[in-house]
C-alpha cells in the first residue's frame, strides 16, 4: 500500500544521494524505478515509487520555504550551536508562519536537515524573489548596489551614453534603470479622483475611490533549458512574470521585474506589497486598485464579483449578450475600466519589439531591458500629457502584511456589493 511512511534521516540522505547522482538524466519513470530499487537496497526498506515521489515533493516544499526565508529576511543569523535561524518574531514573521501552517516555527527548533544537498537538488526548480527589482529601490542597480539616483544625474548619464549607443548599450541600460527611479511613480495624489472617472458618467460616482489598475504580464526570458524550469509557466514558454500598476492616464506608477514565469501572480503581488524598500504606492484608506479575478477581493484591491455563471472579463461581454443582472453589470463596468492596464501592456509590447525577441544576454541585462522599456513608455506619455518629468510624488516605504485577513475581505465584499447596487439602481 502506498500510504505515508516514516523517513529516517539515513533513508532521506540515501534518497538525496541517489537523486543527485541521477539528476543529469532527469527523473523519468525509468529513473524513478532505479531510484526506488537502489534506495531499497541501501536502506534495507521497502519503499515504492509513490512514496518516493511524495517524499520528493515534501523535501522540495520544505526547501522552498527555507529558501524564501533566507531571501526575505535581511540580516538573518543562525545560532552557532543549534544552527537554527534567529529572527525577530514580529507580526510579519507570524503572518509568514501562518502562511505555511507553522512549518517555519519548526525550523526555529531544528534547522532544515541535509540543506546543502537539497540546495544542489532543487535550486533553480521554482520561482524565487532573488532577482526581484522595482524602481523604488532608488540607486540600487539590478544585481548590485550603486550611488543614490536623482533625475539630474540619471538624465546626464543617459544623455552621455545615448550618444555612443552602439558602443555602450549596457551603459544606456544602466542609465535607464537610474531614470526609472524618478519616472515610474504616481504623478497625482492617490487621494484625488482621476480625471477619467470624474469626467465620466459611465464610471462616476461608482468608482470615485479607485486610484488605478494593477495586473501582471509575461515577457519572454532567454535562459538555458537547464535553468529554465522555474521560468516555464502554464503555457510552457520561458518567461518573466512582471507586475505593474498604472494610473488612468496610462502611466505606470509601479513595476516589479525579476520573478520567473512559474511564479503565481498573487505571489509576486504579495511580495511587492510586503517589501517596504520597493516603495509600492499603497492606496490610502478608503481607496483601491482594480484587479482581475485572479487576485483576492480585499481592502485596497477591488476584484470582479466571482459567482457561478457570472461573466467577469470584457471579451466575454463583447462576444456575447449585454450584461445580465446587477452582478454582471458591475463586472462589465469594472472590466471596462480595468482594461487600462491591459492597454498599457499592449502599447508597451507593441512599441518595444525587443520584449518579444529578447536578445541573448545575462539575467541582469534582460531585466534592465524590461525596466528601460517601461521607463521610455512613461517618458513618452509624460511628454504627450505635458507633465514635468521630475514632478512625480515621493512614496514613503511601507509594507502591508495583512492582505489575506478575512475581516478585510468581508469589508471589501461589502464595498463591492454597494457599488453594484448603486450602479443597478441608477442605470
Coordinates of C-alpha atoms in Angstrom, one line a residue:
X1 CA 0.0 0.0 0.0
X2 CA 1.3 3.5 -0.9
X3 CA 0.4 5.4 2.2
X4 CA 2.6 7.8 4.2
X5 CA 5.7 6.3 5.7
X6 CA 8.3 7.5 8.3
X7 CA 11.5 8.5 6.6
X8 CA 14.6 8.4 8.8
X9 CA 17.5 10.8 8.3
X10 CA 19.6 8.0 6.9
X11 CA 16.9 7.0 4.4
X12 CA 16.4 10.6 3.4
X13 CA 20.2 11.0 2.9
X14 CA 20.3 7.8 0.8
X15 CA 17.4 9.1 -1.2
X16 CA 19.1 12.5 -1.9
X17 CA 22.4 11.0 -2.8
X18 CA 20.7 8.7 -5.4
X19 CA 18.7 11.6 -6.8
X20 CA 21.7 13.8 -7.1
X21 CA 23.6 11.0 -9.0
X22 CA 20.8 10.6 -11.4
X23 CA 19.8 14.3 -11.7
X24 CA 21.7 14.8 -15.0
X25 CA 19.4 12.1 -16.6
X26 CA 16.1 13.7 -15.5
X27 CA 13.6 12.0 -13.2
X28 CA 11.6 10.0 -15.8
X29 CA 9.6 6.9 -14.8
X30 CA 12.6 4.7 -15.6
X31 CA 14.8 6.7 -13.3
X32 CA 12.2 6.5 -10.5
X33 CA 12.2 2.8 -10.8
X34 CA 16.0 2.8 -10.5
X35 CA 15.9 5.3 -7.6
X36 CA 13.5 3.3 -5.6
X37 CA 15.2 -0.1 -6.2
X38 CA 18.6 1.4 -5.3
X39 CA 17.2 3.1 -2.3
X40 CA 15.6 -0.1 -1.0
X41 CA 19.0 -1.9 -1.4
X42 CA 20.9 0.8 0.5
X43 CA 18.3 1.4 3.3
X44 CA 17.0 -2.2 3.7
X45 CA 13.4 -0.8 3.5
X46 CA 10.6 -1.5 1.0
X47 CA 9.7 2.0 -0.4
X48 CA 7.6 2.2 -3.6
X49 CA 7.5 4.9 -6.3
X50 CA 4.5 6.8 -4.9
X51 CA 6.2 7.1 -1.5
X52 CA 9.4 8.3 -3.1
X53 CA 7.6 10.9 -5.2
X54 CA 5.7 12.1 -2.1
X55 CA 8.9 12.4 -0.2
X56 CA 10.5 14.3 -3.2
X57 CA 7.5 16.8 -3.1
X58 CA 7.7 17.2 0.7
X59 CA 11.5 17.9 0.6
X60 CA 11.1 20.3 -2.3
X61 CA 8.4 22.2 -0.4
X62 CA 10.5 22.4 2.8
X63 CA 13.5 23.7 0.9
X64 CA 11.3 26.2 -1.0
X65 CA 10.1 27.6 2.4
X66 CA 13.6 27.7 3.8
X67 CA 14.9 29.4 0.7
X68 CA 12.1 32.0 0.9
X69 CA 13.0 32.7 4.5
X70 CA 16.7 33.2 3.5
X71 CA 15.8 35.6 0.7
X72 CA 13.2 37.7 2.6
X73 CA 14.8 38.2 6.0
X74 CA 17.7 40.6 5.5
X75 CA 20.4 40.1 8.2
X76 CA 19.1 36.6 9.1
X77 CA 21.5 34.9 11.6
X78 CA 21.9 31.4 12.8
X79 CA 22.5 30.0 16.3
X80 CA 26.2 28.8 16.3
X81 CA 25.3 25.8 18.4
X82 CA 21.9 24.6 17.1
X83 CA 22.2 26.0 13.5
X84 CA 18.6 27.3 13.9
X85 CA 17.6 30.6 12.3
X86 CA 17.4 33.6 14.7
X87 CA 14.6 36.0 13.8
X88 CA 12.5 38.7 15.4
X89 CA 9.1 37.1 15.8
X90 CA 7.1 40.2 14.9
X91 CA 3.7 40.4 13.1
X92 CA 5.4 40.0 9.7
X93 CA 7.1 36.7 10.9
X94 CA 3.8 35.4 12.4
X95 CA 2.0 36.0 9.1
X96 CA 4.8 34.2 7.3
X97 CA 4.5 31.3 9.8
X98 CA 0.7 31.1 9.3
X99 CA 1.1 31.1 5.5
X100 CA 2.9 27.8 5.8
X101 CA 0.9 26.3 8.6
X102 CA 3.6 26.5 11.2
X103 CA 6.4 24.8 9.3
X104 CA 8.7 27.8 9.8
X105 CA 8.2 27.5 13.6
X106 CA 9.7 24.1 13.4
X107 CA 12.9 25.5 11.8
X108 CA 13.4 27.6 14.9
X109 CA 13.7 24.4 16.9
X110 CA 15.6 22.3 14.3
X111 CA 17.3 23.6 11.1
X112 CA 16.4 22.0 7.8
X113 CA 18.4 18.7 7.5
X114 CA 20.6 18.0 4.5
X115 CA 20.4 21.6 3.4
X116 CA 23.4 21.6 1.0
X117 CA 22.1 18.5 -0.8
X118 CA 18.6 20.0 -1.0
X119 CA 20.2 23.2 -2.4
X120 CA 22.1 21.2 -5.0
X121 CA 19.0 19.2 -6.0
X122 CA 16.3 21.9 -6.0
X123 CA 17.9 25.3 -6.6
X124 CA 16.5 26.7 -9.9
X125 CA 13.5 24.4 -9.9
X126 CA 11.0 27.0 -8.7
X127 CA 10.4 30.8 -8.9
X128 CA 12.1 33.0 -6.2
X129 CA 12.4 36.6 -5.4
X130 CA 16.2 36.5 -5.9
X131 CA 16.2 38.9 -8.9
X132 CA 13.1 40.9 -7.8
X133 CA 13.6 44.6 -8.7
X134 CA 11.4 47.7 -8.5
X135 CA 12.4 51.3 -9.3
X136 CA 11.6 52.2 -5.7
X137 CA 14.9 50.7 -4.7
X138 CA 16.4 54.1 -5.7
X139 CA 20.1 53.9 -6.7
X140 CA 20.4 50.1 -6.3
X141 CA 21.0 48.7 -9.7
X142 CA 19.7 45.3 -10.7
X143 CA 22.0 42.7 -9.2
X144 CA 24.3 45.3 -7.5
X145 CA 24.3 48.4 -5.4
X146 CA 25.1 51.8 -6.8
X147 CA 25.1 55.5 -5.8
X148 CA 21.8 57.3 -5.0
X149 CA 19.9 58.4 -8.1
X150 CA 18.3 61.6 -8.9
X151 CA 16.6 63.0 -12.0
X152 CA 19.5 65.2 -13.0
X153 CA 22.4 62.7 -12.6
X154 CA 20.3 59.9 -14.2
X155 CA 19.4 62.1 -17.1
X156 CA 23.0 63.2 -17.5
X157 CA 24.2 59.5 -17.6
X158 CA 21.5 58.8 -20.2
X159 CA 22.5 61.7 -22.5
X160 CA 26.1 60.8 -22.2
X161 CA 25.6 57.1 -23.0
X162 CA 22.9 57.5 -25.7
X163 CA 25.5 59.5 -27.8
X164 CA 27.6 56.3 -28.1
X165 CA 24.7 53.8 -28.0
X166 CA 26.4 51.4 -30.5
X167 CA 29.4 51.0 -28.2
X168 CA 27.8 51.4 -24.8
X169 CA 24.5 49.6 -24.9
X170 CA 24.8 48.3 -21.4
X171 CA 25.7 51.7 -20.1
X172 CA 22.5 53.0 -21.7
X173 CA 20.5 50.3 -19.9
X174 CA 22.1 51.2 -16.6
X175 CA 21.2 54.9 -17.2
X176 CA 17.6 54.0 -18.0
X177 CA 17.3 51.9 -14.8
X178 CA 18.5 55.0 -12.9
X179 CA 15.9 57.1 -14.7
X180 CA 13.2 54.7 -13.8
X181 CA 13.5 55.6 -10.1
X182 CA 12.2 59.1 -10.9
X183 CA 9.9 58.4 -13.9
X184 CA 8.0 55.3 -12.7
X185 CA 5.9 56.7 -9.9
X186 CA 2.5 58.4 -9.4
X187 CA 2.1 61.9 -10.8
X188 CA -1.1 62.7 -9.0
X189 CA -2.0 62.3 -5.3
X190 CA -3.8 59.0 -4.7
X191 CA -6.4 60.9 -2.7
X192 CA -7.6 62.8 -5.9
X193 CA -10.3 61.4 -8.1
X194 CA -8.8 60.5 -11.5
X195 CA -10.0 62.7 -14.4
X196 CA -11.1 59.7 -16.4
X197 CA -13.5 58.8 -13.6
X198 CA -14.6 62.3 -12.6
X199 CA -15.4 63.3 -16.1
X200 CA -17.3 60.1 -17.0
X201 CA -21.0 59.5 -16.4
X202 CA -20.1 55.8 -17.1
X203 CA -17.8 55.5 -14.1
X204 CA -18.8 58.4 -11.8
X205 CA -19.6 58.3 -8.9
X206 CA -19.4 54.5 -8.6
X207 CA -15.6 54.2 -8.9
X208 CA -14.7 57.5 -7.4
X209 CA -12.4 55.9 -4.9
X210 CA -10.4 54.0 -7.5
X211 CA -6.7 55.1 -7.8
X212 CA -5.6 52.9 -10.7
X213 CA -5.4 49.3 -12.0
X214 CA -2.9 46.5 -11.2
X215 CA -2.1 43.3 -13.0
X216 CA 0.7 41.0 -14.2
X217 CA 2.1 40.2 -17.6
X218 CA 4.6 37.8 -19.0
X219 CA 7.7 38.8 -21.0
X220 CA 10.0 36.4 -22.9
X221 CA 13.0 35.1 -21.0
X222 CA 16.2 33.8 -22.6
X223 CA 17.7 31.1 -20.3
X224 CA 19.1 27.7 -20.8
X225 CA 16.9 24.7 -20.6
X226 CA 18.7 23.6 -17.5
X227 CA 18.0 26.9 -15.8
X228 CA 14.6 27.3 -17.4
X229 CA 12.4 25.1 -15.3
X230 CA 11.3 27.9 -13.0
X231 CA 10.6 30.2 -16.0
X232 CA 8.1 27.9 -17.6
X233 CA 4.5 28.9 -16.8
X234 CA 1.3 27.1 -17.5
X235 CA 1.8 27.7 -21.3
X236 CA 5.2 26.0 -21.3
X237 CA 7.1 29.1 -22.5
X238 CA 10.1 30.5 -20.7
X239 CA 9.1 34.0 -19.4
X240 CA 9.5 36.6 -16.7
X241 CA 6.4 37.4 -14.5
X242 CA 6.2 41.2 -14.3
X243 CA 3.8 43.1 -12.0
X244 CA 2.7 46.7 -12.8
X245 CA 0.3 49.3 -11.5
X246 CA -0.9 52.2 -13.7
X247 CA -3.0 55.4 -13.5
X248 CA -5.9 56.1 -15.8
X249 CA -3.6 58.5 -17.7
X250 CA -1.8 55.2 -18.8
X251 CA 1.3 56.0 -16.8
X252 CA 3.0 53.1 -15.0
X253 CA 3.1 54.0 -11.3
X254 CA 4.9 50.9 -10.1
X255 CA 6.6 47.9 -11.7
X256 CA 8.4 44.8 -10.4
X257 CA 10.6 42.6 -12.6
X258 CA 12.7 39.5 -11.8
X259 CA 10.2 36.8 -10.9
X260 CA 10.4 33.7 -13.0
X261 CA 7.4 32.8 -15.2
X262 CA 6.2 29.9 -13.0
X263 CA 5.5 32.3 -10.1
X264 CA 1.8 32.8 -9.4
X265 CA 0.6 36.4 -9.8
X266 CA -0.5 36.5 -6.2
X267 CA 3.0 35.5 -5.1
X268 CA 4.6 38.4 -6.9
X269 CA 1.9 40.8 -5.8
X270 CA 2.2 39.8 -2.1
X271 CA 6.0 40.1 -2.3
X272 CA 5.9 43.6 -3.7
X273 CA 3.4 44.8 -1.0
X274 CA 5.4 43.3 1.8
X275 CA 8.9 44.7 0.9
X276 CA 9.0 48.3 2.1
X277 CA 12.0 49.3 0.1
X278 CA 10.1 48.7 -3.2
X279 CA 8.0 51.8 -2.3
X280 CA 4.8 50.4 -3.6
X281 CA 2.2 53.2 -3.8
X282 CA -0.3 51.7 -1.4
X283 CA -3.9 53.1 -1.7
X284 CA -4.9 55.5 1.0
X285 CA -7.7 54.4 3.5
X286 CA -10.9 54.0 1.5
X287 CA -9.2 53.9 -1.8
X288 CA -8.5 50.9 -4.0
X289 CA -6.9 49.5 -7.2
X290 CA -8.9 47.5 -9.7
X291 CA -7.6 43.9 -10.0
X292 CA -8.8 40.9 -12.1
X293 CA -10.4 37.8 -10.8
X294 CA -7.0 36.1 -10.1
X295 CA -6.5 38.4 -7.1
X296 CA -8.3 38.4 -3.8
X297 CA -11.0 41.0 -3.2
X298 CA -9.5 42.7 -0.1
X299 CA -9.3 46.2 1.4
X300 CA -7.4 48.3 -1.2
X301 CA -8.0 45.9 -4.1
X302 CA -11.3 45.5 -5.8
X303 CA -11.8 42.4 -8.0
X304 CA -14.8 41.5 -10.1
X305 CA -17.7 39.5 -8.5
X306 CA -16.9 35.8 -8.8
X307 CA -20.1 33.8 -8.9
X308 CA -21.1 30.7 -10.9
X309 CA -22.3 31.5 -14.5
X310 CA -21.4 35.2 -14.0
X311 CA -19.1 36.8 -16.6
X312 CA -16.1 38.7 -15.4
X313 CA -14.0 39.8 -18.3
X314 CA -14.7 42.3 -21.1
X315 CA -14.1 39.9 -24.0
X316 CA -16.9 37.7 -22.6
X317 CA -19.3 40.7 -22.8
X318 CA -18.1 41.8 -26.3
X319 CA -18.6 38.3 -27.7
X320 CA -22.0 37.7 -26.0
X321 CA -25.2 39.3 -25.0
X322 CA -25.3 42.6 -22.9
X323 CA -24.7 42.3 -19.1
X324 CA -27.5 40.3 -17.4
X325 CA -28.4 41.5 -13.9
X326 CA -26.8 43.5 -11.2
X327 CA -23.6 41.4 -10.8
X328 CA -22.8 41.3 -14.5
X329 CA -23.4 45.0 -14.9
X330 CA -20.9 45.7 -12.1
X331 CA -18.3 43.3 -13.7
X332 CA -18.8 44.8 -17.1
X333 CA -18.0 48.4 -15.9
X334 CA -15.2 47.1 -13.6
X335 CA -13.6 45.2 -16.5
X336 CA -14.1 48.1 -18.9
X337 CA -12.2 50.5 -16.5
X338 CA -9.6 47.9 -15.5
X339 CA -8.6 47.3 -19.2
X340 CA -6.5 50.5 -18.9
X341 CA -3.6 48.3 -17.6
X342 CA -4.1 45.9 -20.5
X343 CA -3.9 48.8 -22.9
X344 CA -0.7 49.9 -21.2
X345 CA 0.8 46.4 -21.6
X346 CA -0.3 46.2 -25.2
X347 CA 1.2 49.5 -26.1
X348 CA 4.4 48.6 -24.3
X349 CA 4.9 45.3 -26.2
X350 CA 3.7 46.7 -29.5
X351 CA 6.2 49.6 -29.4
X352 CA 9.2 47.7 -28.0
X353 CA 9.6 44.5 -30.0
X354 CA 12.7 43.6 -28.0
X355 CA 10.3 42.3 -25.3
X356 CA 9.0 39.6 -27.6
X357 CA 12.5 38.9 -29.1
X358 CA 14.7 39.1 -26.0
X359 CA 18.4 39.0 -27.0
X360 CA 20.9 36.5 -25.7
X361 CA 22.0 38.5 -22.6
X362 CA 22.5 37.6 -19.0
X363 CA 19.7 37.9 -16.4
X364 CA 20.7 41.3 -15.1
X365 CA 20.6 42.9 -18.6
X366 CA 17.3 41.2 -19.6
X367 CA 15.7 42.7 -16.5
X368 CA 17.3 46.1 -17.3
X369 CA 15.8 46.0 -20.8
X370 CA 12.4 45.5 -19.3
X371 CA 12.8 48.4 -16.9
X372 CA 14.1 50.5 -19.7
X373 CA 11.0 50.0 -21.9
X374 CA 8.7 50.8 -19.0
X375 CA 10.7 53.9 -18.4
X376 CA 10.6 55.0 -22.0
X377 CA 6.8 54.4 -22.1
X378 CA 6.4 56.8 -19.2
X379 CA 8.8 59.3 -20.7
X380 CA 6.8 59.4 -23.9
X381 CA 3.5 59.5 -22.2
X382 CA 4.6 62.4 -19.8
X383 CA 5.6 64.4 -22.9
X384 CA 2.3 63.8 -24.5
X385 CA 0.4 64.9 -21.4
X386 CA 2.8 67.9 -20.8
X387 CA 3.7 66.7 -17.3
X388 CA 7.1 67.7 -16.0
X389 CA 9.3 64.5 -15.6
X390 CA 10.5 65.5 -12.2
X391 CA 7.1 66.3 -10.7
X392 CA 6.3 62.7 -9.5
X393 CA 5.1 62.1 -6.0
X394 CA 7.6 60.7 -3.5
X395 CA 6.4 57.4 -2.0
X396 CA 7.3 56.5 1.6
X397 CA 8.5 52.9 2.1
X398 CA 5.7 50.9 3.8
X399 CA 4.6 47.3 3.9
X400 CA 1.2 45.7 4.1
X401 CA 1.5 42.2 5.7
X402 CA -2.2 41.5 6.2
X403 CA -3.6 41.2 2.7
X404 CA -5.4 37.9 3.3
X405 CA -7.2 38.8 6.5
X406 CA -10.8 37.5 6.4
X407 CA -12.1 40.7 8.0
X408 CA -10.5 42.8 5.3
X409 CA -12.1 40.6 2.6
X410 CA -15.5 40.9 4.3
X411 CA -15.2 44.7 4.3
X412 CA -14.3 44.8 0.6
X413 CA -17.1 42.4 -0.2
X414 CA -19.5 45.0 1.2
X415 CA -17.9 47.7 -0.8
X416 CA -18.1 45.6 -3.9
X417 CA -21.9 44.9 -3.4
X418 CA -22.7 48.5 -2.5
X419 CA -21.1 49.7 -5.8
X420 CA -23.0 47.0 -7.7
X421 CA -26.3 48.1 -6.1
X422 CA -25.6 51.8 -6.8
X423 CA -24.9 51.1 -10.5
X424 CA -28.0 48.9 -10.8
X425 CA -30.3 51.5 -9.1
X426 CA -29.1 54.3 -11.4
X427 CA -28.6 52.5 -14.7

